[in-house]
PDB file of C-alpha atoms in Angstrom:
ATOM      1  CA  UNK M   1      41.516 -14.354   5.881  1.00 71.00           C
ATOM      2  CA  UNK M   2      39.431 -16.607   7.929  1.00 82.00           C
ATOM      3  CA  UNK M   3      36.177 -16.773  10.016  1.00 83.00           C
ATOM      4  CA  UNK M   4      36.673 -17.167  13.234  1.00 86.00           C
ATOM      5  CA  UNK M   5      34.032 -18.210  16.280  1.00 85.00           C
ATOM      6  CA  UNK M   6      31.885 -20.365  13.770  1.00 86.00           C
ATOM      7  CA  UNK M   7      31.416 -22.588  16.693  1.00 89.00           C
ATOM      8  CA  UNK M   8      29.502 -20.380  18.932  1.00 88.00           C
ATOM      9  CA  UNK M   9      26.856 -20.209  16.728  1.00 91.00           C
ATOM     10  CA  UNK M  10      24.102 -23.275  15.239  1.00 91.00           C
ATOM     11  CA  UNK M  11      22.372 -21.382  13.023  1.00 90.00           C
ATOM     12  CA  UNK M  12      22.590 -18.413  10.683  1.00 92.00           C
ATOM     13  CA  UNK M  13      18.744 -16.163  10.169  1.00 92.00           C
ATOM     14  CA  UNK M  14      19.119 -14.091   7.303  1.00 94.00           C
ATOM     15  CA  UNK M  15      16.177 -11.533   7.516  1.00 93.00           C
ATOM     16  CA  UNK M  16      15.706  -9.607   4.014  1.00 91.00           C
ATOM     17  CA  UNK M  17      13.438  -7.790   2.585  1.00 90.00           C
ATOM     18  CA  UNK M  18      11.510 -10.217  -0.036  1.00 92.00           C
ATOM     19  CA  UNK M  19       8.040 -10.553  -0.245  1.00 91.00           C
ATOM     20  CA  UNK M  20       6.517 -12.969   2.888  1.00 92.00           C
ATOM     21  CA  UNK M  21       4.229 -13.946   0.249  1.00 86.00           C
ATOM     22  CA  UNK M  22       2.978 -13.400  -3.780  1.00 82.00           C
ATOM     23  CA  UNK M  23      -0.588 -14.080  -3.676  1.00 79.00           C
ATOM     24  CA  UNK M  24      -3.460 -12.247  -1.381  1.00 76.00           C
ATOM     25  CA  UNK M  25      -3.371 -15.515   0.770  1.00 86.00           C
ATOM     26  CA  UNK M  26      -0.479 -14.444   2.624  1.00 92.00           C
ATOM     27  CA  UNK M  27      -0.838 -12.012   5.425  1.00 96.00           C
ATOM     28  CA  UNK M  28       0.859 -11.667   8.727  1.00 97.00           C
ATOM     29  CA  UNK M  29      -1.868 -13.777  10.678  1.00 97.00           C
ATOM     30  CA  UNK M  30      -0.668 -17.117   8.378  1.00 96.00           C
ATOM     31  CA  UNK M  31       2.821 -15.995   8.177  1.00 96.00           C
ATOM     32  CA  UNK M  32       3.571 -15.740  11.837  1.00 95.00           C
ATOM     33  CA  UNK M  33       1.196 -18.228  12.714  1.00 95.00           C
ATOM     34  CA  UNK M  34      -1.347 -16.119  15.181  1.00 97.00           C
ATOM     35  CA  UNK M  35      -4.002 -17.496  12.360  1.00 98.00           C
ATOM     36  CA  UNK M  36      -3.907 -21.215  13.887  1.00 97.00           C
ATOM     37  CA  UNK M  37      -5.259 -20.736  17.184  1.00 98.00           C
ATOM     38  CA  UNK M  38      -7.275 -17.806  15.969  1.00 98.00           C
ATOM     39  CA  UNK M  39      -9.242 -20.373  13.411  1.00 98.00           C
ATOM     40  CA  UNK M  40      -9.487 -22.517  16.686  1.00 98.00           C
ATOM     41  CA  UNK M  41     -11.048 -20.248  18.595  1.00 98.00           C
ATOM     42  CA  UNK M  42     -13.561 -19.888  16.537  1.00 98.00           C
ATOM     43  CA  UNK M  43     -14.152 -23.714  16.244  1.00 98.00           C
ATOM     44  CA  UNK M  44     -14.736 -23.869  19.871  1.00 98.00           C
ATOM     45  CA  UNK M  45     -17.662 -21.099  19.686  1.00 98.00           C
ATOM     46  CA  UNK M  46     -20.732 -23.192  20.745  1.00 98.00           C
ATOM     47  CA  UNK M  47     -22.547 -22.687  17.353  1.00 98.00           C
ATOM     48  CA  UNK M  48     -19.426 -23.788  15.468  1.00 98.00           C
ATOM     49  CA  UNK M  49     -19.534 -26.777  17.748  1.00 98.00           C
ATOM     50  CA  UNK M  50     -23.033 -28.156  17.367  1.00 98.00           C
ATOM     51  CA  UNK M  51     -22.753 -27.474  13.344  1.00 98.00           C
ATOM     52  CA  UNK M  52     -19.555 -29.738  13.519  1.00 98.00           C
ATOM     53  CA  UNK M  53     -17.234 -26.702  12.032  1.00 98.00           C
ATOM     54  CA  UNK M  54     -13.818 -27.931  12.256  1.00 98.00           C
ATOM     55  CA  UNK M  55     -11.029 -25.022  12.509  1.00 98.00           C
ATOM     56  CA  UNK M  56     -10.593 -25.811   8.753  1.00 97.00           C
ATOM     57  CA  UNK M  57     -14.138 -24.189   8.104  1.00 98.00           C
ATOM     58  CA  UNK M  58     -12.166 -21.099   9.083  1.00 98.00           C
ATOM     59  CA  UNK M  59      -9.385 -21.043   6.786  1.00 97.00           C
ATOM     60  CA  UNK M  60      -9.685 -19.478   3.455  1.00 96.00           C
ATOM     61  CA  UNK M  61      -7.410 -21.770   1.603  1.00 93.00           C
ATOM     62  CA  UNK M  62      -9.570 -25.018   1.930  1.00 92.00           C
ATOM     63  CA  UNK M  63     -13.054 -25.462   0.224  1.00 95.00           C
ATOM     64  CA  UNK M  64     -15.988 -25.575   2.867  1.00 95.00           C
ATOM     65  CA  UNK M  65     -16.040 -22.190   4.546  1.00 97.00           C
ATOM     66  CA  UNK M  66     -14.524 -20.217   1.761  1.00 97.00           C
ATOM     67  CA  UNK M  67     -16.351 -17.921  -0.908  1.00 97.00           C
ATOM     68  CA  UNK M  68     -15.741 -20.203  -3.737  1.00 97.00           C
ATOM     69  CA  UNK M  69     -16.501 -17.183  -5.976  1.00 96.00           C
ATOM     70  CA  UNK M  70     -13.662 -15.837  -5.479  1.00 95.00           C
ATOM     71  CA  UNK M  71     -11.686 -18.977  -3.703  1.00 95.00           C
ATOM     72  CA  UNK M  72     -11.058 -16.699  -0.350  1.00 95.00           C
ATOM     73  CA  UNK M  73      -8.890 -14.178  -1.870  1.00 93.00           C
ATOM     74  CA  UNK M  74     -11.966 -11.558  -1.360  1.00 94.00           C
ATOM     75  CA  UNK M  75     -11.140 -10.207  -4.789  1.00 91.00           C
ATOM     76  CA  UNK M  76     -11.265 -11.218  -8.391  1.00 92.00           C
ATOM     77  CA  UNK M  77      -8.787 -10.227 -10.917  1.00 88.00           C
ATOM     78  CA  UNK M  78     -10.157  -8.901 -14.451  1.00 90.00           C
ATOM     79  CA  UNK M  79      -7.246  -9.656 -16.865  1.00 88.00           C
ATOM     80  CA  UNK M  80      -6.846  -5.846 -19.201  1.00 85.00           C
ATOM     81  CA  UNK M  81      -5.337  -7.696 -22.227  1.00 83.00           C
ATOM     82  CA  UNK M  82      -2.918  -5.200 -22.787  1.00 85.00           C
ATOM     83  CA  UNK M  83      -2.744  -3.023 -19.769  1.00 87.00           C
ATOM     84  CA  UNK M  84      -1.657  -4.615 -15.917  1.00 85.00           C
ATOM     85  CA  UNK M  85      -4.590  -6.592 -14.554  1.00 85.00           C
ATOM     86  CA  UNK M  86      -7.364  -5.196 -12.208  1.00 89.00           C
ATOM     87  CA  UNK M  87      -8.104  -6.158  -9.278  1.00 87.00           C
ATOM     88  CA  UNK M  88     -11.836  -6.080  -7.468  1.00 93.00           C
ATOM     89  CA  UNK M  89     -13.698  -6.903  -4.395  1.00 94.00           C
ATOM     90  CA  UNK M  90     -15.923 -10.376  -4.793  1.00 96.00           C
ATOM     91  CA  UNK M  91     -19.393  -9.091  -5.815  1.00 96.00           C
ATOM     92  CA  UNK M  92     -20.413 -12.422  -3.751  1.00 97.00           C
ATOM     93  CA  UNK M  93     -18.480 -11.875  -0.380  1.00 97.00           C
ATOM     94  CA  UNK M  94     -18.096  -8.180  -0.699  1.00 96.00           C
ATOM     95  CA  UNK M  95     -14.730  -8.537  -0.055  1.00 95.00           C
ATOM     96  CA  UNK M  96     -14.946 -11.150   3.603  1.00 97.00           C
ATOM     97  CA  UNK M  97     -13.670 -14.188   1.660  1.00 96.00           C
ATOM     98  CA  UNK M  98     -16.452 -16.389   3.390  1.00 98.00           C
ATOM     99  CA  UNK M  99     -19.255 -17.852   2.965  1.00 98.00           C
ATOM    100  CA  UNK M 100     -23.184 -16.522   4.773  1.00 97.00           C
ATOM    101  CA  UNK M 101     -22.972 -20.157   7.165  1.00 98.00           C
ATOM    102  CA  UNK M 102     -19.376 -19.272   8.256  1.00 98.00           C
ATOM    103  CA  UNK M 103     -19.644 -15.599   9.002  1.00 98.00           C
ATOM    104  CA  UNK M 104     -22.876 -16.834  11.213  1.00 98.00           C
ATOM    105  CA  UNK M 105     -20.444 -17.957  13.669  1.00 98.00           C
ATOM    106  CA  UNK M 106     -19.175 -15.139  16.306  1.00 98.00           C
ATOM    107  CA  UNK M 107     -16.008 -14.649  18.702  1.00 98.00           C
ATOM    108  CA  UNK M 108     -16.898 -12.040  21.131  1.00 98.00           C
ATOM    109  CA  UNK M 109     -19.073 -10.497  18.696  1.00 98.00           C
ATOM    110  CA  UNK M 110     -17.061 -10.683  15.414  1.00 98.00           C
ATOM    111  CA  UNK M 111     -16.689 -12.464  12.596  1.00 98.00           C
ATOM    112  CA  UNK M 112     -13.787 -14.244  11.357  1.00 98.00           C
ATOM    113  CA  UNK M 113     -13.452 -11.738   8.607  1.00 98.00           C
ATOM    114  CA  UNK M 114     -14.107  -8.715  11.046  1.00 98.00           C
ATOM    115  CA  UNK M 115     -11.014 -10.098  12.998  1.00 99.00           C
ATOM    116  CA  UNK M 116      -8.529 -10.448   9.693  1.00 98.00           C
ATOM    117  CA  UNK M 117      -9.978  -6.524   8.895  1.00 98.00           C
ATOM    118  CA  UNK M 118      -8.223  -5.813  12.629  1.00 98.00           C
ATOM    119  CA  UNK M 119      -4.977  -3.882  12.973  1.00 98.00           C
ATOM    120  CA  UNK M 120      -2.481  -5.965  15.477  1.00 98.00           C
ATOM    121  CA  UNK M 121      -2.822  -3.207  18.017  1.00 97.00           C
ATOM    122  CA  UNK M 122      -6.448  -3.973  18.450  1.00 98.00           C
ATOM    123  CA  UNK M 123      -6.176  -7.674  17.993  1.00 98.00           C
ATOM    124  CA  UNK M 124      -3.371  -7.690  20.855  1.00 97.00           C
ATOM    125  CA  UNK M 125      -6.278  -6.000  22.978  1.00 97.00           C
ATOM    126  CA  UNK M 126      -9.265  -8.297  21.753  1.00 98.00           C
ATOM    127  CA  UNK M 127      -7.270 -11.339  21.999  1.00 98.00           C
ATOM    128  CA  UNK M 128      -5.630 -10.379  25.444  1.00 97.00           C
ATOM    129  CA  UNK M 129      -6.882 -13.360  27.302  1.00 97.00           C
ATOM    130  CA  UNK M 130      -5.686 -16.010  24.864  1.00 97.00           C
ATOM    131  CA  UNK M 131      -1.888 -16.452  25.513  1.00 96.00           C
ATOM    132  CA  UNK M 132      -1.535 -18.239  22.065  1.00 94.00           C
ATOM    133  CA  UNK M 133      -2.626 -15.616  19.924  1.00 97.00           C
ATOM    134  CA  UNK M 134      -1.492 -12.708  22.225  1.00 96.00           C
ATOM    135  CA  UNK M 135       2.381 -13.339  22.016  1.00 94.00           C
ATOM    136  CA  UNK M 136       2.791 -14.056  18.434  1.00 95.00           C
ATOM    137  CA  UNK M 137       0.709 -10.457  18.157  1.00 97.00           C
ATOM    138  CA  UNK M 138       2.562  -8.449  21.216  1.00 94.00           C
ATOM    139  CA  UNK M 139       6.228  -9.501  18.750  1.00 93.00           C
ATOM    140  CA  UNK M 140       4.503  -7.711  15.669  1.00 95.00           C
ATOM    141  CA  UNK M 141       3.252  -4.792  17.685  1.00 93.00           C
ATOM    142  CA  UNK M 142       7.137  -4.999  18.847  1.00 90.00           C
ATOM    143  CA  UNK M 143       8.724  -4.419  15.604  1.00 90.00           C
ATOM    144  CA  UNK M 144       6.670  -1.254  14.460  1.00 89.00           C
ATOM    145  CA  UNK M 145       3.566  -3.223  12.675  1.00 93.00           C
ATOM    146  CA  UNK M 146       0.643  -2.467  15.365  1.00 94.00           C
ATOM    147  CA  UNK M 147      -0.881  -0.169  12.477  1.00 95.00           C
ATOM    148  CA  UNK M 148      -0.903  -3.399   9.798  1.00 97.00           C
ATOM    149  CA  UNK M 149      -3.850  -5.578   9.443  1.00 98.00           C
ATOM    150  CA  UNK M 150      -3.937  -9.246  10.198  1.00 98.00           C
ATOM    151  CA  UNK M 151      -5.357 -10.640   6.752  1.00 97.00           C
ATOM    152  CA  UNK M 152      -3.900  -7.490   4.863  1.00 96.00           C
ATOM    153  CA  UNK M 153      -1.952  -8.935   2.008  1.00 92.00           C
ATOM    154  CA  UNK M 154       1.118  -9.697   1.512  1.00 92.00           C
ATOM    155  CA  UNK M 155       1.298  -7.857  -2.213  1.00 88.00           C
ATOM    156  CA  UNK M 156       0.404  -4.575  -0.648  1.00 91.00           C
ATOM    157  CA  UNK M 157       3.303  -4.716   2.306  1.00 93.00           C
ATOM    158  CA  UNK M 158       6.593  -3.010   1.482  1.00 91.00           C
ATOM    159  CA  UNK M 159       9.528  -4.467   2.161  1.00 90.00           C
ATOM    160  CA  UNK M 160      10.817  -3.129   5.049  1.00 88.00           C
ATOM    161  CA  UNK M 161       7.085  -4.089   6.443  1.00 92.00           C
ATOM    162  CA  UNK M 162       7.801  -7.657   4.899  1.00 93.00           C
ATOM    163  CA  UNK M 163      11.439  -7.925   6.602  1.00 93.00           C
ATOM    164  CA  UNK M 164      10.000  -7.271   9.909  1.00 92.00           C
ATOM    165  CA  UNK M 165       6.832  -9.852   9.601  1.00 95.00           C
ATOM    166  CA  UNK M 166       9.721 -12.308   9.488  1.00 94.00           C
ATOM    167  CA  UNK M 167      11.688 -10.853  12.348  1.00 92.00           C
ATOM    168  CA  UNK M 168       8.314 -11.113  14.329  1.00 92.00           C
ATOM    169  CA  UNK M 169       8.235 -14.562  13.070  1.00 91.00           C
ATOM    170  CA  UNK M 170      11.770 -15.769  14.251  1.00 87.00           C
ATOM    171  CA  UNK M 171      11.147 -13.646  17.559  1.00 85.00           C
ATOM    172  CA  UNK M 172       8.301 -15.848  18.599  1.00 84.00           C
ATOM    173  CA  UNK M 173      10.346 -19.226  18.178  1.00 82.00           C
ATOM    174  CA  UNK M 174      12.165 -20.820  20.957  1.00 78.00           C
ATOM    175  CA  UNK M 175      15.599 -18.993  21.001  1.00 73.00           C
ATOM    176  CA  UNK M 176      18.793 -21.221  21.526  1.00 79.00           C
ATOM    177  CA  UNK M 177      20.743 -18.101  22.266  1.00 85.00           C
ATOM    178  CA  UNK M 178      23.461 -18.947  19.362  1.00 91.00           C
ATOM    179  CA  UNK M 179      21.518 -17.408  16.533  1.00 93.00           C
ATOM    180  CA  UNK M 180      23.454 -14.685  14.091  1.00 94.00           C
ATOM    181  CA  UNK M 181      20.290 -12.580  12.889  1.00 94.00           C
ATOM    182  CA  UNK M 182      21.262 -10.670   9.357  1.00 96.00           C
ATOM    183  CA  UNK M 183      19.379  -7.687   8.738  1.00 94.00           C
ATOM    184  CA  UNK M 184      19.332  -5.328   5.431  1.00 92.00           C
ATOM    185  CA  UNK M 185      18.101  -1.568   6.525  1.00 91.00           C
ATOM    186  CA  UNK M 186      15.379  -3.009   8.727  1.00 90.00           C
ATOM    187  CA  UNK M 187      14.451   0.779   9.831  1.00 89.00           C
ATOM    188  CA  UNK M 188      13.290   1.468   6.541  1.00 84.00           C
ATOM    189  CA  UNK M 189       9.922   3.439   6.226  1.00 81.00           C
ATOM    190  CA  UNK M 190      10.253   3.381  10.249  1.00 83.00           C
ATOM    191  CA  UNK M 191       8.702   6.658  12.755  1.00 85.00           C
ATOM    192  CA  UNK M 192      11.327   7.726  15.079  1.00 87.00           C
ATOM    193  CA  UNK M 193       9.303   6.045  18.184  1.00 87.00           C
ATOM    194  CA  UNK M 194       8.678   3.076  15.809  1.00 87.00           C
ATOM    195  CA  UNK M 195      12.727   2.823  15.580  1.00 89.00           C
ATOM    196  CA  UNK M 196      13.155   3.017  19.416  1.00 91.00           C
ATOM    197  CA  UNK M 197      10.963  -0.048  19.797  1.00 88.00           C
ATOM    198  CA  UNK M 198      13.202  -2.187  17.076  1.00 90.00           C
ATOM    199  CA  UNK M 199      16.427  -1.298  19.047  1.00 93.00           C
ATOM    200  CA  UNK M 200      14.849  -2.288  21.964  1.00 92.00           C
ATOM    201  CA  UNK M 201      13.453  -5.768  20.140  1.00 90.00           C
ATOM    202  CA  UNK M 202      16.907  -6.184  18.871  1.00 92.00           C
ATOM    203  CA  UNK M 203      18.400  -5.715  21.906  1.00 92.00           C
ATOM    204  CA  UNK M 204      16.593  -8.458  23.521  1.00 89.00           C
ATOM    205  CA  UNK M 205      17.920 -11.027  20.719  1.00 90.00           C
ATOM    206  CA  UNK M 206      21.618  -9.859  21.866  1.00 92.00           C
ATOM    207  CA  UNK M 207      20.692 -10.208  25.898  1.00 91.00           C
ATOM    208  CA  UNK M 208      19.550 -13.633  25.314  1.00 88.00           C
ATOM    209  CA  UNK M 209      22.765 -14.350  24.010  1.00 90.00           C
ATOM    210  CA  UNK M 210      22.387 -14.115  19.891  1.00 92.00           C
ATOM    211  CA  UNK M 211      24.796 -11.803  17.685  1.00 93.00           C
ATOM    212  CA  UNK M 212      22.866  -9.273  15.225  1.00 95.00           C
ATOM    213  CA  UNK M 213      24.659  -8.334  12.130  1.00 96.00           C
ATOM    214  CA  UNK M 214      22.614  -5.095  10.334  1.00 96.00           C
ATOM    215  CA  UNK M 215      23.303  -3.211   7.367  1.00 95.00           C
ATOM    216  CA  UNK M 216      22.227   0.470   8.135  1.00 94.00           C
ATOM    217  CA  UNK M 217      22.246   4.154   7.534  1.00 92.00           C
ATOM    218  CA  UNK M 218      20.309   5.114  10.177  1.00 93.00           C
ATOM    219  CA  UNK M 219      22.651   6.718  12.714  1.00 94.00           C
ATOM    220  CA  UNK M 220      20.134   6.573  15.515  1.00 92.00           C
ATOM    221  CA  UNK M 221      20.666   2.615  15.028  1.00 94.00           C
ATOM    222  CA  UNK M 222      24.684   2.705  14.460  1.00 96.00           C
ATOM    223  CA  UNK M 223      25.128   4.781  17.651  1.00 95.00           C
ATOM    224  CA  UNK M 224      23.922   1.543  19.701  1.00 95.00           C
ATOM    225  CA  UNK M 225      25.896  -0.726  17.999  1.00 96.00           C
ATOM    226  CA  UNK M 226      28.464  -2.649  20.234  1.00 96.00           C
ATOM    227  CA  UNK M 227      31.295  -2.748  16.601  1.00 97.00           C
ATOM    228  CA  UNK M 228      30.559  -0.758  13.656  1.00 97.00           C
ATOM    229  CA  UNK M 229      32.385  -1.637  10.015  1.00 97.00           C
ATOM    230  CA  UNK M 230      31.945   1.819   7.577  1.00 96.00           C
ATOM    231  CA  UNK M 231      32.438   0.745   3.775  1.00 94.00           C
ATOM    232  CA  UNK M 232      33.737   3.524   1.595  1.00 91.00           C
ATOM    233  CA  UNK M 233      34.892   5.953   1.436  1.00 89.00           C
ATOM    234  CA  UNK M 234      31.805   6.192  -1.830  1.00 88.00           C
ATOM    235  CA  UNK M 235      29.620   4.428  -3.093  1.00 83.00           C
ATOM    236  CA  UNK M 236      28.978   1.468  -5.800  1.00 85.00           C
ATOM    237  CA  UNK M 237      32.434   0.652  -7.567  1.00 88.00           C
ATOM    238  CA  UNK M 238      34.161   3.899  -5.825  1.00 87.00           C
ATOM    239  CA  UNK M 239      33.928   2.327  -2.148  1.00 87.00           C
ATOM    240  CA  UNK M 240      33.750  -1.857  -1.069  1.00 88.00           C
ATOM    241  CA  UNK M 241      36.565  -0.789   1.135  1.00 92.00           C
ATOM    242  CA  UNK M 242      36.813  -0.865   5.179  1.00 94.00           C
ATOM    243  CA  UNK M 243      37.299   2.818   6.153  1.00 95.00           C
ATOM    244  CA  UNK M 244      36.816   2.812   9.496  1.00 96.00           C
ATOM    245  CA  UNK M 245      36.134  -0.021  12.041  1.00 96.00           C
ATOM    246  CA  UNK M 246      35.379   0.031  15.941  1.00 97.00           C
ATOM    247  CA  UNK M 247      32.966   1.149  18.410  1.00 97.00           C
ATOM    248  CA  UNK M 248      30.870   4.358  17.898  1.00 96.00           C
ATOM    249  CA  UNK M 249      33.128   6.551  19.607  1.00 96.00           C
ATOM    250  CA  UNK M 250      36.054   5.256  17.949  1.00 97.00           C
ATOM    251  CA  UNK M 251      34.326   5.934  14.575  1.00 97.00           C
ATOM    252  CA  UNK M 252      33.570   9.305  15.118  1.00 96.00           C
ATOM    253  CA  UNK M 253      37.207  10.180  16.058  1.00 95.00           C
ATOM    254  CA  UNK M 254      38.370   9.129  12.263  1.00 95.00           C
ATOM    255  CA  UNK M 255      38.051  12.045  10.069  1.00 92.00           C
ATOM    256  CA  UNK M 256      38.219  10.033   6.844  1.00 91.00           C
ATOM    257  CA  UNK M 257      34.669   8.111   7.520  1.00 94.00           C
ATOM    258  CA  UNK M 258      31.764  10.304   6.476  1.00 92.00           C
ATOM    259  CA  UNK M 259      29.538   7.950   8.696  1.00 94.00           C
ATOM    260  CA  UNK M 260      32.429   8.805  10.953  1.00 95.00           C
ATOM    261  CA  UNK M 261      31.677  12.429  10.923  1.00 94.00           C
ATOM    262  CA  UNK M 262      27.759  12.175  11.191  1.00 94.00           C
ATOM    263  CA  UNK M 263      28.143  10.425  14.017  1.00 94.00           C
ATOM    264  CA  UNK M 264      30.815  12.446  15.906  1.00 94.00           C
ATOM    265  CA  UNK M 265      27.872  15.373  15.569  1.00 92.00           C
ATOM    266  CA  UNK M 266      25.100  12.569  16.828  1.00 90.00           C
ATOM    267  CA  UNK M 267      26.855  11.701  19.953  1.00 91.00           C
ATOM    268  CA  UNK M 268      28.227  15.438  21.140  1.00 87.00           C
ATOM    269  CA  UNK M 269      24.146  16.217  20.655  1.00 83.00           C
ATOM    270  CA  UNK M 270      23.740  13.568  22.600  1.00 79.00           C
ATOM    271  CA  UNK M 271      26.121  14.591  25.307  1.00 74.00           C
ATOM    272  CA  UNK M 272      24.397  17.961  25.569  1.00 67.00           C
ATOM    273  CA  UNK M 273      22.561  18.885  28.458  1.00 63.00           C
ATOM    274  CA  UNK M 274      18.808  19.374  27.840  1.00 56.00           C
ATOM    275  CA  UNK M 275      17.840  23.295  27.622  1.00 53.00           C
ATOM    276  CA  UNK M 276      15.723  24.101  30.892  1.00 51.00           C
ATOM    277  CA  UNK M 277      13.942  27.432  31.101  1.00 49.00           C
ATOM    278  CA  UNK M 278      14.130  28.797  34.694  1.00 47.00           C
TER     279      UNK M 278
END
């Protein structure tokens, strides 16, 4: 047995679904980086300016424009001694993670903490004009997170949701176009529509020349792949074995692949004509 082709490729992006963070400090904005030029923006609002607020003032993991209350996590956990800690909002902040001086200053009317409380689908409008913040926003509306907010944390995101922060995170680097993406059951928790706009993310990575690798059940996924492997014929210690290998139509035609069967009945749907009431 061997690997062959190793020498198409210069790097190997494995994409699971492990926390993106453990603390409430991580959220999308700082994960995928939109929070950088968002803190700038703010720095560069004329009050900000003549105060001598530095995009640091902005950040909630550096003394100066933090709630020091509750050090810019917003909340404050009451240990329960024997029962799982509590956590509650900061009666100092309310919850904003800043200080009075710093929520003073104003982008287009909000506050820095208004714009964390934003889901990406209205950031991607508010922040429209501003190239910067827009693209690194447009890939997480992309991947099926335009209902998640920027600062939400990254304890209360599951993990499919955490598996495709990073995807939006790799999708806004500069591609090379010899990337192998690995992906565990990124449709996980996914709408229908929300699944149609992955495939069509992923399909982007392969056009530009990368190879996507996916472990999935969903069959609305494994009827676009280009080569499908089907492990079996059970599962846990009764399967590990290739069953069936091939392209989707050469899949369905094996009768000893379950996935094989599900997906014969998927694609002669598919092949129906639409009903049409005359």
């Amino acid at each position: 047995d061997a690997i062959l082709g190793l020498e198409n490729l210069d790097k190997v992006v494995n994409i699971d679904q492990s926390p993106i963070g453990r603390t409430p400090r991580s959220n999308p904005a700082t994960y995928t980086g939109a929070f950088t030029p968002i803190r700038e923006l703010f720095a560069n609002v004329p009050e900000a300016r003549l105060r001598g607020y530095a995009p640091g003032r902005f950040s909630f993991n550096v003394k100066g424009g933090r709630c020091e209350a509750c050090q810019g996590d917003g909340i404050v956990r009451i240990e329960m001694q024997f029962l799982p800690d509590v956590y509650v909002p900061c009666e100092v902040c309310k919850g904003k993670r800043y200080n009075r001086e710093t929520l003073e200053i104003r982008y287009k009317g909000k506050t820095i903490s208004e714009v964390l409380e934003m889901t990406v689908e209205e950031a991607t409008g508010f922040f429209a004009n501003i190239p910067a913040v827009k693209a690194k926003l447009k890939t997480l509306y992309d991947v099926g997170l335009g209902y998640v907010r920027l600062g939400q944390s990254a304890t209360t995101l599951s993990g499919g949701e955490a598996q495709r922060v990073k995807l939006s995170s790799e999708l806004s680097r500069r591609a090379t176009g010899r990337t192998l993406y690995i992906l565990d059951e990124p449709t996980t928790g996914l709408h229908f529509a929300d699944v149609e706009r992955l495939l069509q993310v992923l399909n982007r990575l392969v056009d530009a020349g990368n190879s996507v690798l996916i472990i999935e059940h969903h069959l609305d996924v494994v009827k676009c792949a280009d080569w499908v492997i089907d492990l079996g014929p059970e599962g846990g210690d009764a399967g590990g074995r290739v069953v069936a290998e091939g392209t989707p139509e050469e899949v369905a035609r094996i009768p000893t692949s379950y996935t094989g069967q599900f997906l014969s009945w998927i694609l002669d749907r598919q092949r129906q004509p639409a009903f049409s009431a005359q």
